[in-house]
């Protein structure tokens, strides 16, 4: 088996060991959870900032604890990052990274397939501070060169895109960015560092909603920002302090604990997801399936080139059924819950209308787009549930 990581250890081993220090914690396998606001200072000189003691120092709960470090160290190890900053949610990770590197007068290019709250932040906050936000076709590749202005500072990628699952030509875009001195950020929540290593593709900063697969149990919210360079890490860490951003100790603990089993969970999500995607492809009610790991599906070639696996989230486009008929399917599922977020052990279903969101591209499909998160249930039971849903859909149109 080839060694896939620069340090020599393979990724499953890294996930199991990174960020834990039993030798420093009386032998306890798991790192302790430090609940903290005040951390007592050793001296007046320390309080005045005149004396910096030897070794690791902690000053205040918000600024970092052994608990935040444990999670950040684990993410850094699996992604090959120079440094990781943890924050209170995936969205906070996105917004903090944007504000660190953007200022009034700057121009930022954002993929048209981006997670909707990312767009909302661009449209409602960045624009209010005089930053110009422009959306680009996720399929643009090297053509992004035509959109670059003197003021372009950041290119924001998400691959595959939320809801619609276009796979971007990441190296083609980062190559143009590097030539022009532009920073690239990617939302790597879907693949996790387990299935995509953005730094190998020239990306500067990788952003995670750890809420999803790191946590893996739908019971905590956390964000992580991974940086290829120490310089970018230092800037984001400073910005985090200025904004007062931090993650809670129990959420940090749950996220690092979730990472210990992430590889087995992801393999199961992948296998069941592909099985169900393949089954959906044969259904008469389905216009097409949008799962990058499925041969023939949109983005499959780029996915094969750049990714080492697929997680459990994908979508399919229904034929053009009326809303009331689609609701008959959606509203009575037995196993699939309907809700935002994903990455937990349970399956979810979510209807959407990408045509109402996009601005740089048009979404040509008339039917509803349905996003599925395939959990850890037996996929045969999930197929039965979907099958009953399709029966209701067809019955509703008569
Ligand atoms: C959920 C999600 C986020 C935001 O994460 P939160 O922890 O919910 O704030 C960001 N990007 C993608 C792709 C997501 O699915």
mmCIF file of C-alpha atoms and ligand atoms in Angstrom:
data_model
loop_
_atom_site.group_PDB
_atom_site.id
_atom_site.type_symbol
_atom_site.label_atom_id
_atom_site.label_comp_id
_atom_site.label_asym_id
_atom_site.label_seq_id
_atom_site.Cartn_x
_atom_site.Cartn_y
_atom_site.Cartn_z
ATOM 1 C CA UNK A 1 0.000 0.000 0.000
ATOM 2 C CA UNK A 2 1.478 3.373 -0.989
ATOM 3 C CA UNK A 3 2.145 5.903 1.700
ATOM 4 C CA UNK A 4 -0.261 8.703 0.858
ATOM 5 C CA UNK A 5 0.834 11.208 3.457
ATOM 6 C CA UNK A 6 4.078 13.185 3.516
ATOM 7 C CA UNK A 7 4.727 12.225 7.138
ATOM 8 C CA UNK A 8 4.640 8.564 6.200
ATOM 9 C CA UNK A 9 1.563 7.411 8.106
ATOM 10 C CA UNK A 10 -1.488 6.436 6.102
ATOM 11 C CA UNK A 11 -4.736 8.351 6.470
ATOM 12 C CA UNK A 12 -6.661 5.799 8.567
ATOM 13 C CA UNK A 13 -3.792 5.721 11.047
ATOM 14 C CA UNK A 14 -3.655 9.510 11.158
ATOM 15 C CA UNK A 15 -7.380 9.743 11.901
ATOM 16 C CA UNK A 16 -6.994 7.283 14.742
ATOM 17 C CA UNK A 17 -3.996 8.904 16.417
ATOM 18 C CA UNK A 18 -3.596 12.576 15.507
ATOM 19 C CA UNK A 19 -4.277 15.176 18.180
ATOM 20 C CA UNK A 20 -4.384 12.723 21.083
ATOM 21 C CA UNK A 21 -1.600 12.735 23.649
ATOM 22 C CA UNK A 22 -2.253 10.001 26.214
ATOM 23 C CA UNK A 23 1.304 10.384 27.517
ATOM 24 C CA UNK A 24 0.472 13.975 28.535
ATOM 25 C CA UNK A 25 -2.892 12.999 30.028
ATOM 26 C CA UNK A 26 -2.058 10.273 32.567
ATOM 27 C CA UNK A 27 -2.637 7.592 29.958
ATOM 28 C CA UNK A 28 -6.225 8.481 29.146
ATOM 29 C CA UNK A 29 -6.917 7.515 25.529
ATOM 30 C CA UNK A 30 -9.114 10.536 24.830
ATOM 31 C CA UNK A 31 -8.045 14.136 25.417
ATOM 32 C CA UNK A 32 -9.782 15.832 28.349
ATOM 33 C CA UNK A 33 -12.365 18.562 27.745
ATOM 34 C CA UNK A 34 -11.213 21.895 29.156
ATOM 35 C CA UNK A 35 -14.165 24.125 29.963
ATOM 36 C CA UNK A 36 -12.670 27.548 30.286
ATOM 37 C CA UNK A 37 -13.136 31.272 30.357
ATOM 38 C CA UNK A 38 -10.530 32.452 32.881
ATOM 39 C CA UNK A 39 -7.073 30.920 32.815
ATOM 40 C CA UNK A 40 -5.014 32.142 35.773
ATOM 41 C CA UNK A 41 -1.867 34.142 35.057
ATOM 42 C CA UNK A 42 1.359 33.184 36.795
ATOM 43 C CA UNK A 43 2.530 36.750 37.460
ATOM 44 C CA UNK A 44 1.968 40.467 37.047
ATOM 45 C CA UNK A 45 4.656 40.521 34.376
ATOM 46 C CA UNK A 46 2.665 37.934 32.420
ATOM 47 C CA UNK A 47 -0.565 39.913 32.880
ATOM 48 C CA UNK A 48 1.143 43.015 31.490
ATOM 49 C CA UNK A 49 2.511 41.037 28.571
ATOM 50 C CA UNK A 50 6.082 41.728 29.644
ATOM 51 C CA UNK A 51 6.997 38.134 30.319
ATOM 52 C CA UNK A 52 6.305 35.116 28.169
ATOM 53 C CA UNK A 53 6.929 31.868 30.049
ATOM 54 C CA UNK A 54 8.636 28.894 28.445
ATOM 55 C CA UNK A 55 6.490 26.357 26.631
ATOM 56 C CA UNK A 56 2.837 26.469 25.670
ATOM 57 C CA UNK A 57 0.846 29.339 27.196
ATOM 58 C CA UNK A 58 -2.902 29.799 27.455
ATOM 59 C CA UNK A 59 -4.390 33.207 28.209
ATOM 60 C CA UNK A 60 -8.148 33.008 27.853
ATOM 61 C CA UNK A 61 -10.760 30.390 26.935
ATOM 62 C CA UNK A 62 -11.709 32.101 23.700
ATOM 63 C CA UNK A 63 -8.123 32.239 22.441
ATOM 64 C CA UNK A 64 -7.441 28.506 22.496
ATOM 65 C CA UNK A 65 -7.310 25.567 24.902
ATOM 66 C CA UNK A 66 -5.832 22.067 24.806
ATOM 67 C CA UNK A 67 -9.286 20.966 23.618
ATOM 68 C CA UNK A 68 -9.311 23.246 20.566
ATOM 69 C CA UNK A 69 -5.709 22.279 19.861
ATOM 70 C CA UNK A 70 -6.538 18.598 19.919
ATOM 71 C CA UNK A 71 -9.159 19.028 17.198
ATOM 72 C CA UNK A 72 -7.048 21.446 15.147
ATOM 73 C CA UNK A 73 -4.036 19.149 15.296
ATOM 74 C CA UNK A 74 -6.108 16.206 14.054
ATOM 75 C CA UNK A 75 -7.526 18.199 11.120
ATOM 76 C CA UNK A 76 -4.086 19.569 10.240
ATOM 77 C CA UNK A 77 -2.598 16.092 10.215
ATOM 78 C CA UNK A 78 -5.226 14.533 7.966
ATOM 79 C CA UNK A 79 -5.292 17.471 5.552
ATOM 80 C CA UNK A 80 -1.547 18.158 5.534
ATOM 81 C CA UNK A 81 -2.103 21.740 6.745
ATOM 82 C CA UNK A 82 0.472 24.119 8.223
ATOM 83 C CA UNK A 83 -2.194 25.265 10.674
ATOM 84 C CA UNK A 84 -5.915 24.978 11.423
ATOM 85 C CA UNK A 85 -8.274 27.444 13.102
ATOM 86 C CA UNK A 86 -11.467 26.116 14.703
ATOM 87 C CA UNK A 87 -14.621 28.220 14.929
ATOM 88 C CA UNK A 88 -18.235 27.835 16.013
ATOM 89 C CA UNK A 89 -19.745 26.582 12.732
ATOM 90 C CA UNK A 90 -18.970 25.825 9.124
ATOM 91 C CA UNK A 91 -20.516 29.107 8.065
ATOM 92 C CA UNK A 92 -18.372 30.991 10.599
ATOM 93 C CA UNK A 93 -15.325 29.322 9.024
ATOM 94 C CA UNK A 94 -16.371 30.641 5.606
ATOM 95 C CA UNK A 95 -17.144 34.171 6.746
ATOM 96 C CA UNK A 96 -14.021 34.524 8.905
ATOM 97 C CA UNK A 97 -11.795 33.391 6.044
ATOM 98 C CA UNK A 98 -13.445 35.843 3.662
ATOM 99 C CA UNK A 99 -13.145 38.825 6.005
ATOM 100 C CA UNK A 100 -9.505 38.029 6.775
ATOM 101 C CA UNK A 101 -8.442 38.493 3.175
ATOM 102 C CA UNK A 102 -10.975 40.982 1.734
ATOM 103 C CA UNK A 103 -11.325 44.732 2.167
ATOM 104 C CA UNK A 104 -13.336 47.551 0.602
ATOM 105 C CA UNK A 105 -12.700 47.863 -3.129
ATOM 106 C CA UNK A 106 -11.737 44.205 -3.579
ATOM 107 C CA UNK A 107 -13.381 41.776 -5.972
ATOM 108 C CA UNK A 108 -14.113 38.150 -5.102
ATOM 109 C CA UNK A 109 -15.136 35.381 -7.502
ATOM 110 C CA UNK A 110 -17.544 32.822 -6.017
ATOM 111 C CA UNK A 111 -18.758 29.656 -7.726
ATOM 112 C CA UNK A 112 -22.423 29.799 -8.739
ATOM 113 C CA UNK A 113 -22.863 26.362 -7.149
ATOM 114 C CA UNK A 114 -21.888 27.577 -3.657
ATOM 115 C CA UNK A 115 -23.736 26.667 -0.479
ATOM 116 C CA UNK A 116 -26.570 29.158 -0.219
ATOM 117 C CA UNK A 117 -25.610 30.845 3.080
ATOM 118 C CA UNK A 118 -22.182 31.557 1.515
ATOM 119 C CA UNK A 119 -23.992 33.498 -1.213
ATOM 120 C CA UNK A 120 -26.133 35.268 1.375
ATOM 121 C CA UNK A 121 -22.989 36.426 3.192
ATOM 122 C CA UNK A 122 -21.486 37.699 -0.053
ATOM 123 C CA UNK A 123 -24.649 39.466 -1.161
ATOM 124 C CA UNK A 124 -25.763 40.882 2.170
ATOM 125 C CA UNK A 125 -22.544 41.461 4.122
ATOM 126 C CA UNK A 126 -19.490 41.656 1.844
ATOM 127 C CA UNK A 127 -21.316 43.916 -0.586
ATOM 128 C CA UNK A 128 -22.346 46.184 2.312
ATOM 129 C CA UNK A 129 -18.645 46.662 3.101
ATOM 130 C CA UNK A 130 -17.794 47.669 -0.464
ATOM 131 C CA UNK A 131 -16.512 44.320 -1.683
ATOM 132 C CA UNK A 132 -17.723 43.293 -5.096
ATOM 133 C CA UNK A 133 -18.954 39.697 -5.322
ATOM 134 C CA UNK A 134 -19.166 38.058 -8.727
ATOM 135 C CA UNK A 135 -20.441 34.541 -9.380
ATOM 136 C CA UNK A 136 -18.846 32.278 -11.956
ATOM 137 C CA UNK A 137 -19.869 29.128 -13.774
ATOM 138 C CA UNK A 138 -18.578 26.126 -11.762
ATOM 139 C CA UNK A 139 -17.547 24.553 -15.084
ATOM 140 C CA UNK A 140 -15.363 27.533 -16.014
ATOM 141 C CA UNK A 141 -11.951 25.882 -15.417
ATOM 142 C CA UNK A 142 -9.051 27.890 -16.853
ATOM 143 C CA UNK A 143 -11.616 30.280 -18.387
ATOM 144 C CA UNK A 144 -11.712 32.004 -14.998
ATOM 145 C CA UNK A 145 -8.753 34.031 -16.322
ATOM 146 C CA UNK A 146 -11.254 36.147 -18.289
ATOM 147 C CA UNK A 147 -13.034 37.262 -15.102
ATOM 148 C CA UNK A 148 -9.964 38.436 -13.244
ATOM 149 C CA UNK A 149 -9.664 42.137 -12.534
ATOM 150 C CA UNK A 150 -6.870 44.197 -10.977
ATOM 151 C CA UNK A 151 -8.879 44.139 -7.760
ATOM 152 C CA UNK A 152 -9.558 40.367 -7.636
ATOM 153 C CA UNK A 153 -8.177 39.050 -4.344
ATOM 154 C CA UNK A 154 -9.967 35.763 -3.765
ATOM 155 C CA UNK A 155 -11.429 32.905 -5.788
ATOM 156 C CA UNK A 156 -13.867 30.813 -3.773
ATOM 157 C CA UNK A 157 -14.502 27.213 -4.834
ATOM 158 C CA UNK A 158 -16.846 24.494 -3.670
ATOM 159 C CA UNK A 159 -16.495 21.105 -5.279
ATOM 160 C CA UNK A 160 -18.792 19.362 -5.740
ATOM 161 C CA UNK A 161 -21.380 22.126 -5.345
ATOM 162 C CA UNK A 162 -24.075 21.963 -2.699
ATOM 163 C CA UNK A 163 -27.336 20.609 -4.022
ATOM 164 C CA UNK A 164 -26.175 20.365 -7.653
ATOM 165 C CA UNK A 165 -22.837 18.519 -7.426
ATOM 166 C CA UNK A 166 -20.836 20.046 -10.254
ATOM 167 C CA UNK A 167 -17.184 19.035 -9.867
ATOM 168 C CA UNK A 168 -14.825 21.943 -10.499
ATOM 169 C CA UNK A 169 -11.515 21.745 -12.342
ATOM 170 C CA UNK A 170 -9.654 22.806 -9.217
ATOM 171 C CA UNK A 171 -6.056 22.657 -10.556
ATOM 172 C CA UNK A 172 -6.997 24.664 -13.667
ATOM 173 C CA UNK A 173 -8.460 27.409 -11.470
ATOM 174 C CA UNK A 174 -5.654 27.459 -8.894
ATOM 175 C CA UNK A 175 -3.088 27.645 -11.676
ATOM 176 C CA UNK A 176 -4.683 30.868 -12.981
ATOM 177 C CA UNK A 177 -5.001 32.184 -9.422
ATOM 178 C CA UNK A 178 -1.329 31.580 -8.631
ATOM 179 C CA UNK A 179 -0.204 33.251 -11.829
ATOM 180 C CA UNK A 180 -2.208 36.328 -10.798
ATOM 181 C CA UNK A 181 -1.323 36.347 -7.103
ATOM 182 C CA UNK A 182 -4.917 35.541 -6.087
ATOM 183 C CA UNK A 183 -5.812 33.514 -3.004
ATOM 184 C CA UNK A 184 -7.962 30.382 -3.440
ATOM 185 C CA UNK A 185 -10.338 28.952 -0.836
ATOM 186 C CA UNK A 186 -12.359 25.784 -1.169
ATOM 187 C CA UNK A 187 -15.327 24.502 0.796
ATOM 188 C CA UNK A 188 -14.142 20.906 1.272
ATOM 189 C CA UNK A 189 -17.043 19.785 3.448
ATOM 190 C CA UNK A 190 -18.385 17.200 1.010
ATOM 191 C CA UNK A 191 -15.208 15.211 0.440
ATOM 192 C CA UNK A 192 -13.486 15.900 3.765
ATOM 193 C CA UNK A 193 -9.662 15.687 3.732
ATOM 194 C CA UNK A 194 -10.140 11.916 3.621
ATOM 195 C CA UNK A 195 -11.326 11.985 -0.006
ATOM 196 C CA UNK A 196 -9.833 15.253 -1.306
ATOM 197 C CA UNK A 197 -6.496 16.890 -0.544
ATOM 198 C CA UNK A 198 -6.933 20.457 -1.796
ATOM 199 C CA UNK A 199 -3.348 21.575 -1.116
ATOM 200 C CA UNK A 200 -2.076 19.005 -3.608
ATOM 201 C CA UNK A 201 -4.288 20.763 -6.187
ATOM 202 C CA UNK A 202 -2.847 24.197 -5.460
ATOM 203 C CA UNK A 203 -5.559 25.516 -3.119
ATOM 204 C CA UNK A 204 -4.410 27.864 -0.339
ATOM 205 C CA UNK A 205 -7.173 27.408 2.233
ATOM 206 C CA UNK A 206 -9.580 24.530 2.826
ATOM 207 C CA UNK A 207 -12.767 25.150 4.798
ATOM 208 C CA UNK A 208 -14.880 22.560 6.598
ATOM 209 C CA UNK A 209 -18.277 22.381 8.153
ATOM 210 C CA UNK A 210 -17.044 19.871 10.733
ATOM 211 C CA UNK A 211 -20.709 19.778 11.727
ATOM 212 C CA UNK A 212 -21.124 17.206 8.958
ATOM 213 C CA UNK A 213 -18.770 14.219 8.726
ATOM 214 C CA UNK A 214 -16.192 15.123 11.390
ATOM 215 C CA UNK A 215 -18.912 15.146 14.046
ATOM 216 C CA UNK A 216 -20.880 12.483 12.200
ATOM 217 C CA UNK A 217 -23.783 12.224 14.649
ATOM 218 C CA UNK A 218 -25.869 15.375 14.014
ATOM 219 C CA UNK A 219 -25.237 16.608 17.536
ATOM 220 C CA UNK A 220 -22.676 19.419 17.351
ATOM 221 C CA UNK A 221 -21.710 22.425 15.230
ATOM 222 C CA UNK A 222 -18.143 23.334 14.384
ATOM 223 C CA UNK A 223 -16.034 24.821 11.613
ATOM 224 C CA UNK A 224 -12.391 24.385 10.669
ATOM 225 C CA UNK A 225 -10.114 26.449 8.453
ATOM 226 C CA UNK A 226 -7.028 24.630 7.165
ATOM 227 C CA UNK A 227 -4.159 26.599 5.715
ATOM 228 C CA UNK A 228 -1.392 25.397 3.428
ATOM 229 C CA UNK A 229 0.911 28.132 4.688
ATOM 230 C CA UNK A 230 1.784 29.332 8.168
ATOM 231 C CA UNK A 231 1.423 32.933 7.019
ATOM 232 C CA UNK A 232 -2.234 32.470 6.097
ATOM 233 C CA UNK A 233 -2.829 30.580 9.331
ATOM 234 C CA UNK A 234 -1.360 33.458 11.366
ATOM 235 C CA UNK A 235 -3.608 35.986 9.644
ATOM 236 C CA UNK A 236 -6.762 33.935 10.196
ATOM 237 C CA UNK A 237 -5.817 33.205 13.800
ATOM 238 C CA UNK A 238 -5.390 36.941 14.403
ATOM 239 C CA UNK A 239 -8.735 37.699 12.722
ATOM 240 C CA UNK A 240 -10.401 35.038 14.866
ATOM 241 C CA UNK A 241 -9.187 36.887 17.971
ATOM 242 C CA UNK A 242 -10.413 40.223 16.625
ATOM 243 C CA UNK A 243 -13.881 38.855 15.913
ATOM 244 C CA UNK A 244 -14.126 36.873 19.152
ATOM 245 C CA UNK A 245 -14.763 33.633 17.297
ATOM 246 C CA UNK A 246 -14.351 30.286 19.018
ATOM 247 C CA UNK A 247 -15.897 26.829 19.194
ATOM 248 C CA UNK A 248 -17.329 25.394 22.399
ATOM 249 C CA UNK A 249 -15.315 22.736 24.262
ATOM 250 C CA UNK A 250 -17.915 19.976 24.042
ATOM 251 C CA UNK A 251 -18.380 20.507 20.304
ATOM 252 C CA UNK A 252 -14.605 20.443 19.810
ATOM 253 C CA UNK A 253 -14.450 17.226 21.752
ATOM 254 C CA UNK A 254 -17.277 15.611 19.778
ATOM 255 C CA UNK A 255 -15.667 16.627 16.490
ATOM 256 C CA UNK A 256 -12.278 15.127 17.345
ATOM 257 C CA UNK A 257 -13.982 12.011 18.675
ATOM 258 C CA UNK A 258 -16.067 11.698 15.509
ATOM 259 C CA UNK A 259 -12.920 11.828 13.404
ATOM 260 C CA UNK A 260 -11.700 8.580 14.986
ATOM 261 C CA UNK A 261 -14.417 6.631 13.147
ATOM 262 C CA UNK A 262 -14.702 8.846 10.085
ATOM 263 C CA UNK A 263 -12.909 6.483 7.725
ATOM 264 C CA UNK A 264 -15.235 3.541 8.381
ATOM 265 C CA UNK A 265 -18.299 5.755 8.280
ATOM 266 C CA UNK A 266 -17.258 7.363 5.003
ATOM 267 C CA UNK A 267 -16.589 4.012 3.345
ATOM 268 C CA UNK A 268 -20.085 2.872 4.308
ATOM 269 C CA UNK A 269 -21.684 6.173 3.215
ATOM 270 C CA UNK A 270 -19.840 5.816 -0.092
ATOM 271 C CA UNK A 271 -20.863 2.229 -0.760
ATOM 272 C CA UNK A 272 -24.526 2.716 0.131
ATOM 273 C CA UNK A 273 -24.683 6.085 -1.658
ATOM 274 C CA UNK A 274 -23.360 4.618 -4.893
ATOM 275 C CA UNK A 275 -25.727 1.661 -4.657
ATOM 276 C CA UNK A 276 -28.746 3.938 -4.236
ATOM 277 C CA UNK A 277 -27.560 6.387 -6.920
ATOM 278 C CA UNK A 278 -27.260 3.498 -9.336
ATOM 279 C CA UNK A 279 -30.754 2.254 -8.422
ATOM 280 C CA UNK A 280 -32.219 5.751 -8.875
ATOM 281 C CA UNK A 281 -30.722 5.936 -12.347
ATOM 282 C CA UNK A 282 -33.026 3.113 -13.430
ATOM 283 C CA UNK A 283 -36.220 4.740 -12.096
ATOM 284 C CA UNK A 284 -38.668 6.134 -14.636
ATOM 285 C CA UNK A 285 -39.552 9.081 -12.332
ATOM 286 C CA UNK A 286 -35.932 10.311 -12.330
ATOM 287 C CA UNK A 287 -34.633 12.652 -15.032
ATOM 288 C CA UNK A 288 -30.997 12.132 -14.012
ATOM 289 C CA UNK A 289 -28.785 11.430 -11.002
ATOM 290 C CA UNK A 290 -26.095 13.887 -9.888
ATOM 291 C CA UNK A 291 -23.561 11.784 -7.989
ATOM 292 C CA UNK A 292 -19.939 12.520 -8.979
ATOM 293 C CA UNK A 293 -18.895 8.945 -8.200
ATOM 294 C CA UNK A 294 -21.432 7.453 -10.597
ATOM 295 C CA UNK A 295 -20.023 6.595 -14.046
ATOM 296 C CA UNK A 296 -21.672 8.816 -16.646
ATOM 297 C CA UNK A 297 -22.947 11.345 -14.102
ATOM 298 C CA UNK A 298 -21.971 15.037 -14.395
ATOM 299 C CA UNK A 299 -18.449 15.655 -13.091
ATOM 300 C CA UNK A 300 -17.487 12.000 -12.934
ATOM 301 C CA UNK A 301 -14.273 12.385 -14.979
ATOM 302 C CA UNK A 302 -12.900 15.219 -12.829
ATOM 303 C CA UNK A 303 -13.953 13.361 -9.693
ATOM 304 C CA UNK A 304 -12.032 10.287 -10.839
ATOM 305 C CA UNK A 305 -8.953 12.415 -11.501
ATOM 306 C CA UNK A 306 -8.904 14.388 -8.242
ATOM 307 C CA UNK A 307 -10.831 12.558 -5.509
ATOM 308 C CA UNK A 308 -10.115 9.273 -3.746
ATOM 309 C CA UNK A 309 -13.749 8.610 -2.840
ATOM 310 C CA UNK A 310 -17.310 9.877 -2.578
ATOM 311 C CA UNK A 311 -19.309 10.538 0.556
ATOM 312 C CA UNK A 312 -23.036 9.938 1.066
ATOM 313 C CA UNK A 313 -24.488 13.199 -0.270
ATOM 314 C CA UNK A 314 -25.822 13.594 -3.821
ATOM 315 C CA UNK A 315 -28.930 14.669 -5.631
ATOM 316 C CA UNK A 316 -31.216 13.632 -8.423
ATOM 317 C CA UNK A 317 -33.519 15.635 -10.651
ATOM 318 C CA UNK A 318 -37.089 14.455 -10.923
ATOM 319 C CA UNK A 319 -39.033 14.600 -14.133
ATOM 320 C CA UNK A 320 -41.352 17.590 -14.238
ATOM 321 C CA UNK A 321 -43.990 16.520 -11.690
ATOM 322 C CA UNK A 322 -46.321 19.049 -10.048
ATOM 323 C CA UNK A 323 -45.354 20.273 -6.590
ATOM 324 C CA UNK A 324 -48.331 18.612 -4.877
ATOM 325 C CA UNK A 325 -47.330 15.206 -6.249
ATOM 326 C CA UNK A 326 -43.706 15.659 -5.151
ATOM 327 C CA UNK A 327 -44.991 16.624 -1.698
ATOM 328 C CA UNK A 328 -46.841 13.299 -1.510
ATOM 329 C CA UNK A 329 -43.466 11.606 -1.827
ATOM 330 C CA UNK A 330 -41.493 13.957 0.450
ATOM 331 C CA UNK A 331 -43.989 14.328 3.278
ATOM 332 C CA UNK A 332 -44.468 10.638 4.055
ATOM 333 C CA UNK A 333 -41.017 9.070 4.038
ATOM 334 C CA UNK A 334 -40.519 6.513 6.796
ATOM 335 C CA UNK A 335 -36.732 6.487 7.147
ATOM 336 C CA UNK A 336 -35.518 9.625 5.355
ATOM 337 C CA UNK A 337 -35.943 12.687 7.546
ATOM 338 C CA UNK A 338 -36.368 16.084 5.892
ATOM 339 C CA UNK A 339 -33.958 18.692 7.147
ATOM 340 C CA UNK A 340 -30.921 20.859 6.585
ATOM 341 C CA UNK A 341 -27.394 19.704 7.318
ATOM 342 C CA UNK A 342 -26.121 16.166 6.727
ATOM 343 C CA UNK A 343 -23.132 13.962 7.507
ATOM 344 C CA UNK A 344 -24.750 12.176 10.440
ATOM 345 C CA UNK A 345 -25.460 8.455 10.658
ATOM 346 C CA UNK A 346 -29.044 8.975 9.480
ATOM 347 C CA UNK A 347 -30.501 9.480 6.016
ATOM 348 C CA UNK A 348 -32.043 12.771 4.915
ATOM 349 C CA UNK A 349 -34.038 14.023 1.961
ATOM 350 C CA UNK A 350 -34.363 17.653 0.869
ATOM 351 C CA UNK A 351 -36.217 19.088 -2.136
ATOM 352 C CA UNK A 352 -34.791 22.189 -3.817
ATOM 353 C CA UNK A 353 -35.081 24.561 -6.769
ATOM 354 C CA UNK A 354 -31.569 25.562 -7.893
ATOM 355 C CA UNK A 355 -33.040 27.651 -10.739
ATOM 356 C CA UNK A 356 -34.245 30.181 -8.142
ATOM 357 C CA UNK A 357 -30.770 30.659 -6.654
ATOM 358 C CA UNK A 358 -28.287 30.914 -9.543
ATOM 359 C CA UNK A 359 -27.220 34.076 -11.269
ATOM 360 C CA UNK A 360 -24.145 33.290 -13.407
ATOM 361 C CA UNK A 361 -25.602 30.173 -15.008
ATOM 362 C CA UNK A 362 -29.070 28.899 -15.759
ATOM 363 C CA UNK A 363 -30.329 25.653 -14.321
ATOM 364 C CA UNK A 364 -32.118 24.091 -17.272
ATOM 365 C CA UNK A 365 -33.980 21.295 -15.503
ATOM 366 C CA UNK A 366 -37.705 21.774 -14.883
ATOM 367 C CA UNK A 367 -38.331 19.109 -12.242
ATOM 368 C CA UNK A 368 -37.500 19.397 -8.554
ATOM 369 C CA UNK A 369 -33.943 18.645 -7.466
ATOM 370 C CA UNK A 370 -33.906 16.243 -4.536
ATOM 371 C CA UNK A 371 -30.841 15.992 -2.323
ATOM 372 C CA UNK A 372 -30.249 12.786 -0.414
ATOM 373 C CA UNK A 373 -27.896 12.072 2.416
ATOM 374 C CA UNK A 374 -27.404 8.336 2.617
ATOM 375 C CA UNK A 375 -26.825 7.347 6.221
ATOM 376 C CA UNK A 376 -25.685 4.115 7.801
ATOM 377 C CA UNK A 377 -29.015 2.262 7.573
ATOM 378 C CA UNK A 378 -29.185 -0.893 5.460
ATOM 379 C CA UNK A 379 -29.408 0.496 1.907
ATOM 380 C CA UNK A 380 -32.071 -2.089 0.997
ATOM 381 C CA UNK A 381 -34.412 -0.493 3.562
ATOM 382 C CA UNK A 382 -33.642 2.951 2.148
ATOM 383 C CA UNK A 383 -34.421 1.737 -1.370
ATOM 384 C CA UNK A 384 -37.754 0.349 -0.137
ATOM 385 C CA UNK A 385 -38.561 3.710 1.446
ATOM 386 C CA UNK A 386 -37.728 5.581 -1.776
ATOM 387 C CA UNK A 387 -39.643 3.043 -3.796
ATOM 388 C CA UNK A 388 -42.796 3.625 -1.716
ATOM 389 C CA UNK A 389 -42.223 7.363 -2.172
ATOM 390 C CA UNK A 390 -42.146 6.998 -5.960
ATOM 391 C CA UNK A 391 -45.375 4.947 -5.766
ATOM 392 C CA UNK A 392 -47.055 7.834 -3.931
ATOM 393 C CA UNK A 393 -45.684 10.310 -6.479
ATOM 394 C CA UNK A 394 -47.070 8.373 -9.424
ATOM 395 C CA UNK A 395 -50.409 7.758 -7.667
ATOM 396 C CA UNK A 396 -50.730 11.517 -7.055
ATOM 397 C CA UNK A 397 -50.452 12.339 -10.772
ATOM 398 C CA UNK A 398 -52.883 9.549 -11.598
HETATM 399 C C1 LIG B 1 -23.545 22.792 6.217
HETATM 400 C C2 LIG B 1 -22.588 23.410 5.286
HETATM 401 C C3 LIG B 1 -21.876 24.555 5.640
HETATM 402 C C4 LIG B 1 -22.137 25.293 6.929
HETATM 403 O O1 LIG B 1 -21.862 24.541 8.056
HETATM 404 P P1 LIG B 1 -22.586 24.870 9.456
HETATM 405 O O2 LIG B 1 -21.758 24.167 10.452
HETATM 406 O O3 LIG B 1 -23.989 24.371 9.326
HETATM 407 O O4 LIG B 1 -22.547 26.361 9.632
HETATM 408 C C5 LIG B 1 -20.957 25.043 4.753
HETATM 409 N N1 LIG B 1 -20.749 24.454 3.568
HETATM 410 C C6 LIG B 1 -21.417 23.362 3.183
HETATM 411 C C7 LIG B 1 -21.139 22.756 1.852
HETATM 412 C C8 LIG B 1 -22.361 22.805 4.020
HETATM 413 O O5 LIG B 1 -23.061 21.742 3.621
#
